[in-house]
Coordinates of C-alpha atoms in Angstrom, one line a residue:
M117 CA 251.4 -143.5 237.8
S118 CA 252.9 -146.5 239.4
E119 CA 252.1 -150.2 239.0
P120 CA 249.6 -151.7 241.4
S121 CA 250.9 -153.0 244.7
K122 CA 252.6 -156.4 244.8
N123 CA 250.5 -157.3 247.9
P124 CA 247.3 -159.2 246.9
C125 CA 244.1 -157.5 247.8
L126 CA 240.4 -158.1 247.1
L127 CA 238.0 -156.1 245.0
Y128 CA 234.3 -155.9 245.5
V129 CA 232.5 -154.7 242.3
G130 CA 228.9 -153.4 242.5
C131 CA 227.0 -154.1 239.2
R132 CA 223.7 -153.0 237.8
T133 CA 221.4 -155.9 237.0
S134 CA 218.0 -154.6 235.9
Q135 CA 216.4 -154.7 232.5
Q136 CA 215.3 -151.1 233.1
R137 CA 219.1 -150.1 233.0
H138 CA 219.7 -152.5 230.1
A139 CA 222.2 -154.1 232.4
C140 CA 223.9 -157.5 232.3
G141 CA 225.4 -157.7 235.8
K142 CA 224.6 -160.6 238.1
G143 CA 225.4 -159.3 241.6
I144 CA 228.5 -158.3 243.5
E145 CA 231.6 -159.7 241.9
I146 CA 234.8 -160.4 243.9
F147 CA 238.2 -160.3 242.4
Q148 CA 241.7 -160.7 243.7
M149 CA 244.4 -158.4 242.5
Q150 CA 247.7 -160.3 241.9
S151 CA 251.2 -158.9 241.7
G152 CA 251.5 -157.0 238.5
G153 CA 247.9 -155.9 238.6
Q154 CA 246.2 -159.0 237.1
L155 CA 242.7 -159.7 238.4
Q156 CA 241.5 -163.2 239.2
H157 CA 237.7 -163.6 239.6
L158 CA 236.9 -165.5 242.8
Q159 CA 233.2 -165.5 243.1
R160 CA 229.9 -163.8 242.7
I161 CA 227.4 -162.8 245.4
E162 CA 223.8 -162.6 244.2
A163 CA 222.6 -159.5 246.1
G164 CA 219.3 -158.5 244.7
I165 CA 218.5 -155.8 242.2
N166 CA 221.2 -153.3 241.3
P167 CA 223.7 -153.8 244.2
S168 CA 225.4 -150.6 242.9
F169 CA 227.3 -148.3 245.3
L170 CA 229.3 -150.1 248.1
C171 CA 231.2 -149.2 251.2
L172 CA 233.3 -151.1 253.8
N173 CA 233.8 -150.3 257.4
K174 CA 237.3 -149.5 258.8
A175 CA 237.8 -153.1 260.1
E176 CA 236.8 -154.4 256.6
N177 CA 234.6 -157.0 258.1
A178 CA 231.2 -155.4 257.0
L179 CA 230.1 -154.5 253.5
Y180 CA 227.1 -152.3 252.7
C181 CA 225.4 -151.6 249.4
V182 CA 222.5 -149.6 248.1
H183 CA 220.1 -151.0 245.5
G184 CA 219.8 -148.4 242.7
D185 CA 216.4 -147.6 241.4
E186 CA 214.9 -149.5 244.4
S187 CA 214.3 -148.5 248.0
Q188 CA 216.6 -150.8 249.9
V189 CA 220.1 -151.0 251.5
S190 CA 221.8 -154.3 252.4
C191 CA 224.6 -155.4 254.7
F192 CA 227.0 -158.3 254.6
S193 CA 229.5 -159.6 257.1
I194 CA 232.8 -160.6 255.6
D195 CA 234.5 -163.8 256.8
A196 CA 238.2 -164.6 257.1
T197 CA 238.4 -165.5 253.4
G198 CA 236.9 -162.2 252.3
R199 CA 233.5 -163.7 251.3
P200 CA 230.5 -161.5 252.1
N201 CA 227.7 -163.3 253.9
F202 CA 224.2 -161.7 253.7
D203 CA 223.0 -160.2 257.0
G204 CA 219.9 -158.3 255.9
T205 CA 218.1 -155.7 253.8
M206 CA 215.9 -152.8 254.9
Y207 CA 214.2 -149.7 253.6
S208 CA 216.6 -147.0 252.6
G209 CA 214.4 -144.2 253.8
G210 CA 213.5 -143.0 250.3
S211 CA 213.7 -144.0 246.7
N212 CA 216.6 -144.7 244.3
P213 CA 219.5 -144.7 246.8
V214 CA 222.7 -143.9 244.9
H215 CA 225.4 -143.5 247.6
L216 CA 226.1 -144.3 251.2
A217 CA 228.7 -143.5 253.8
L218 CA 229.6 -144.4 257.4
S219 CA 229.8 -141.7 260.0
P220 CA 233.2 -141.1 261.6
S221 CA 232.1 -143.2 264.7
E222 CA 230.6 -145.9 262.4
R223 CA 227.5 -145.9 264.6
W224 CA 225.4 -144.6 261.6
L225 CA 225.0 -145.4 257.9
L226 CA 224.0 -142.4 255.8
I227 CA 222.1 -142.9 252.6
T228 CA 221.5 -140.5 249.7
N229 CA 218.1 -141.1 248.1
Y230 CA 218.3 -139.6 244.7
A231 CA 214.6 -139.7 243.5
S232 CA 213.0 -138.7 246.8
G233 CA 215.6 -136.0 247.5
N234 CA 216.5 -136.8 251.0
I235 CA 219.3 -138.2 253.3
A236 CA 218.5 -141.0 255.7
T237 CA 220.4 -142.2 258.7
I238 CA 220.3 -145.8 259.8
S239 CA 221.7 -147.0 263.1
L240 CA 224.2 -149.8 263.2
L241 CA 224.2 -152.5 265.8
P242 CA 227.4 -153.4 267.6
D243 CA 228.0 -156.3 265.2
G244 CA 227.7 -153.9 262.2
T245 CA 224.3 -155.0 261.1
L246 CA 221.5 -152.7 260.2
G247 CA 219.3 -151.3 263.0
A248 CA 216.6 -148.7 262.4
I249 CA 216.0 -145.5 260.5
T250 CA 216.6 -142.7 262.9
C251 CA 216.3 -139.7 260.6
T252 CA 215.2 -138.7 257.1
L253 CA 216.0 -135.2 256.0
P254 CA 214.5 -133.6 252.9
L255 CA 216.9 -131.2 251.1
P256 CA 215.8 -127.7 250.2
G257 CA 216.1 -125.8 247.0
A258 CA 214.3 -125.1 243.7
P259 CA 214.8 -127.5 240.7
G260 CA 217.3 -126.5 238.1
P261 CA 216.5 -125.7 234.4
H262 CA 217.2 -129.2 232.9
R263 CA 213.7 -130.6 232.3
H264 CA 214.6 -134.3 232.7
Q265 CA 217.6 -134.4 235.1
Q266 CA 216.5 -131.6 237.5
R267 CA 212.9 -132.3 238.5
G268 CA 213.6 -131.7 242.2
S269 CA 216.3 -132.3 244.7
H270 CA 218.6 -135.2 243.5
P271 CA 221.4 -135.7 246.1
H272 CA 224.2 -137.8 244.6
Q273 CA 226.8 -138.3 247.3
I274 CA 227.7 -137.8 251.0
V275 CA 231.2 -136.6 251.8
F276 CA 232.3 -135.9 255.4
H277 CA 234.7 -133.0 255.9
P278 CA 238.1 -134.3 257.2
S279 CA 237.3 -132.6 260.6
G280 CA 234.3 -134.9 260.9
N281 CA 232.3 -131.9 262.1
W282 CA 230.0 -131.6 259.0
L283 CA 229.2 -133.2 255.7
A284 CA 228.6 -132.0 252.2
V285 CA 226.0 -133.3 249.8
P286 CA 226.2 -132.5 246.1
D287 CA 222.7 -132.0 244.7
K288 CA 222.4 -132.5 241.0
G289 CA 218.8 -131.5 240.9
C290 CA 219.0 -128.2 242.7
D291 CA 222.5 -127.1 241.5
A292 CA 223.8 -126.9 245.1
V293 CA 226.1 -128.5 247.6
H294 CA 224.3 -128.7 250.9
I295 CA 226.1 -128.6 254.2
L296 CA 224.6 -130.8 257.0
T297 CA 225.6 -131.7 260.5
L298 CA 225.2 -135.1 262.2
D299 CA 224.6 -135.7 265.9
E300 CA 226.7 -138.8 266.5
H301 CA 224.8 -139.5 269.8
T302 CA 221.3 -139.5 268.2
G303 CA 221.8 -140.0 264.5
M304 CA 219.8 -136.8 263.7
L305 CA 220.8 -134.7 260.7
A306 CA 220.4 -130.9 260.5
W307 CA 220.6 -128.6 257.5
H308 CA 223.3 -125.9 257.9
S309 CA 223.5 -124.1 254.6
S310 CA 223.5 -124.5 250.8
H311 CA 226.1 -123.3 248.3
R312 CA 224.6 -122.6 244.9
F313 CA 226.2 -123.4 241.6
P314 CA 225.5 -122.3 238.0
G315 CA 222.0 -123.2 236.8
G316 CA 221.9 -126.5 234.9
S317 CA 225.4 -127.5 236.1
G318 CA 224.3 -130.5 238.2
P319 CA 226.8 -131.0 241.0
R320 CA 227.4 -134.8 241.3
H321 CA 230.5 -135.8 243.3
M322 CA 233.2 -133.9 245.2
V323 CA 236.4 -134.5 247.2
F324 CA 238.3 -132.6 249.9
N325 CA 242.0 -132.5 250.3
Q326 CA 243.4 -134.1 253.5
Q327 CA 243.6 -130.8 255.4
G328 CA 240.0 -129.9 254.5
T329 CA 241.1 -126.5 253.1
L330 CA 240.3 -127.2 249.5
A331 CA 237.5 -129.0 247.6
W332 CA 236.7 -129.9 244.0
V333 CA 233.2 -130.5 242.7
V334 CA 232.2 -132.3 239.5
L335 CA 229.4 -130.7 237.6
E336 CA 227.8 -133.6 235.8
L337 CA 225.5 -131.8 233.4
S338 CA 227.8 -129.0 232.3
S339 CA 230.9 -131.2 232.2
Q340 CA 233.0 -129.0 234.4
V341 CA 234.9 -129.0 237.7
I342 CA 234.8 -126.2 240.3
A343 CA 237.8 -125.7 242.6
A344 CA 236.9 -124.1 245.9
Q345 CA 238.6 -122.9 249.1
V346 CA 237.1 -124.2 252.3
Q347 CA 236.6 -122.3 255.6
A348 CA 236.4 -125.4 257.8
E349 CA 235.0 -123.9 261.0
A350 CA 232.2 -122.0 259.2
A351 CA 231.6 -124.8 256.7
V352 CA 231.9 -122.3 253.8
L353 CA 232.9 -123.2 250.2
T354 CA 234.3 -120.3 248.1
P355 CA 234.6 -121.2 244.4
I356 CA 237.9 -119.9 242.9
Q357 CA 237.8 -121.6 239.4
I358 CA 235.6 -123.4 237.0
V359 CA 237.1 -125.5 234.2
S360 CA 235.8 -127.9 231.5
T361 CA 236.4 -131.6 231.7
L362 CA 236.5 -131.9 227.9
P363 CA 239.0 -131.1 225.1
D364 CA 238.2 -127.9 223.2
D365 CA 237.6 -129.9 220.0
Y366 CA 235.0 -132.3 221.5
F367 CA 231.3 -131.2 220.9
S368 CA 229.3 -134.4 221.4
D369 CA 227.2 -135.3 224.4
N370 CA 228.9 -135.9 227.7
T371 CA 228.3 -136.1 231.4
A372 CA 231.1 -135.8 233.9
S373 CA 231.0 -138.5 236.6
G374 CA 233.7 -139.8 239.0
I375 CA 236.3 -137.7 240.8
V376 CA 239.6 -138.9 242.5
L377 CA 242.3 -137.0 244.2
A378 CA 245.7 -138.6 243.8
E379 CA 247.4 -140.0 246.9
D380 CA 250.1 -137.3 246.8
A381 CA 247.4 -134.6 246.2
H382 CA 249.2 -133.3 243.2
T383 CA 246.7 -134.5 240.6
L384 CA 242.9 -134.5 240.3
H385 CA 241.1 -137.0 238.0
V386 CA 237.6 -136.8 236.6
S387 CA 235.8 -139.3 234.3
N388 CA 233.8 -138.3 231.2
R389 CA 231.1 -140.8 230.2
G390 CA 230.4 -139.6 226.7
H391 CA 234.0 -138.8 225.8
G392 CA 235.1 -142.2 227.3
S393 CA 238.0 -140.7 229.1
V394 CA 239.6 -139.6 232.4
V395 CA 240.9 -136.0 232.5
S396 CA 243.9 -135.4 234.8
Y397 CA 244.8 -131.9 236.1
S398 CA 247.8 -130.7 237.9
I399 CA 246.9 -128.9 241.2
D400 CA 248.5 -125.7 242.2
P401 CA 249.7 -126.5 245.7
V402 CA 248.9 -123.1 247.1
T403 CA 245.6 -122.1 245.6
G404 CA 244.1 -125.5 244.6
K405 CA 243.5 -124.3 241.0
L406 CA 243.6 -126.9 238.3
L407 CA 246.3 -126.7 235.5
Q408 CA 247.5 -128.6 232.5
P409 CA 244.6 -131.0 231.7
S410 CA 245.4 -134.2 229.8
W411 CA 243.1 -137.0 228.7
T412 CA 243.5 -140.7 228.9
S413 CA 241.0 -143.0 227.1
T414 CA 239.3 -145.7 229.2
G415 CA 239.0 -147.8 226.1
G416 CA 235.3 -148.3 226.7
K417 CA 231.9 -146.8 227.0
V418 CA 230.5 -144.9 230.1
P419 CA 233.3 -144.8 232.7
R420 CA 230.8 -144.1 235.5
F421 CA 233.3 -144.9 238.3
I422 CA 237.0 -144.3 238.9
C423 CA 239.1 -145.0 242.0
R424 CA 242.7 -145.0 243.1
I425 CA 244.3 -148.4 243.6
P426 CA 245.5 -148.4 247.3
G427 CA 249.1 -147.6 247.9
T428 CA 249.7 -146.4 244.4
Q429 CA 249.0 -143.4 242.1
S430 CA 247.3 -145.8 239.6
L431 CA 243.7 -145.5 238.7
M432 CA 241.0 -148.1 237.9
A433 CA 238.0 -147.2 235.8
A434 CA 234.7 -149.2 235.5
N435 CA 233.3 -148.9 232.0
E436 CA 229.6 -149.6 232.7
D437 CA 228.5 -150.1 229.1
S438 CA 231.6 -151.9 227.9
H439 CA 231.6 -154.2 230.9
T440 CA 235.3 -153.8 231.7
L441 CA 237.6 -152.9 234.6
V442 CA 240.7 -151.1 233.3
L443 CA 244.0 -149.8 234.6
L444 CA 244.8 -146.3 233.4
E445 CA 248.3 -145.1 232.7
P446 CA 248.7 -141.7 230.9
S447 CA 251.9 -142.9 229.2
T448 CA 250.5 -146.1 227.8
G449 CA 246.7 -145.6 228.0
H450 CA 244.4 -148.2 229.3
R451 CA 244.8 -151.9 230.0
V452 CA 241.8 -154.2 230.5
L453 CA 242.1 -156.1 233.7
A454 CA 238.8 -158.0 233.7
Q455 CA 235.4 -158.3 232.0
T456 CA 232.3 -158.1 234.3
G457 CA 228.7 -157.1 233.6
S458 CA 227.7 -153.4 234.0
P459 CA 230.2 -152.4 236.8
V460 CA 229.4 -149.2 238.6
C461 CA 231.5 -149.2 241.8
V462 CA 234.8 -150.8 242.9
I463 CA 236.1 -150.9 246.5
F464 CA 239.2 -152.6 247.8
Q465 CA 239.7 -154.7 250.9
S466 CA 243.3 -154.3 251.9
R467 CA 243.7 -156.9 254.6
D468 CA 245.2 -160.2 253.7
P469 CA 242.3 -162.7 253.3
S470 CA 244.6 -165.7 254.1

């Protein structure tokens, strides 16, 4: 991996805040990454309960967040300095929203509601602020065998296929990845198909390669990753491999969490919350199969989230229970970049705020 870019950029960090989560976050934290990778804390935006998962629009002048364990989504306009200014909160279309994504046209904001088992579509006004809920789509399927984690459909992420013609929704509760379509004119969602995975595996997050011909799915509950070939026109995933995210000599509790494809598409990274590590696999360039796993400690507890630092092959991990943001280097291990309460999501604003 390479050192972070020398060009300063801003980071927005979503943090859990609630007593229910034993959290000590205070809101959305804003950092600036300096040359050499050092983080300078700039400010904190108090943003209600559990402003957890975040996303930016392409122009990077609008920020959206879900409020985990609640039933709301919020939006912020971003001024020339990079400061988010609150623009409004509305109902998320269900309970416990855990992920959100903008449609390719950016006319719609899609929300995964984990507890209520549905996907909601919210219209966006021309200025990027929240409009109205246009669709709520319950997801089909029988609960998996895990008594506490699979009581019904629990969608965990929305990932648009690179073609933009359909989207995939990993469903931890029903051991499935659902394929949906979005009508960009009306905001209406439609169920297309569901790909079933081993019982009790708990699909959580996934990623496509740039061509949309391969996909990799993290199985949270079984601590595994599935590699799959993708037939884009038919929206079909065909699993070709399943591998563990853990070393052979690790037998304690673990749940797999984040997934990142390296910028050069040669390496796949997955975080392990119990093991406190990121496993990195080489990718066979022809088949997409995962090879030669190696593990890097994140130096903390519960690395719920990992991401690529833009323009580099470097990774950042958010250790939720150790309250740290760390830079990961396989050759040297981890380096703590900042302390911040209960971080669960990091996104980068690449434009120069000056």
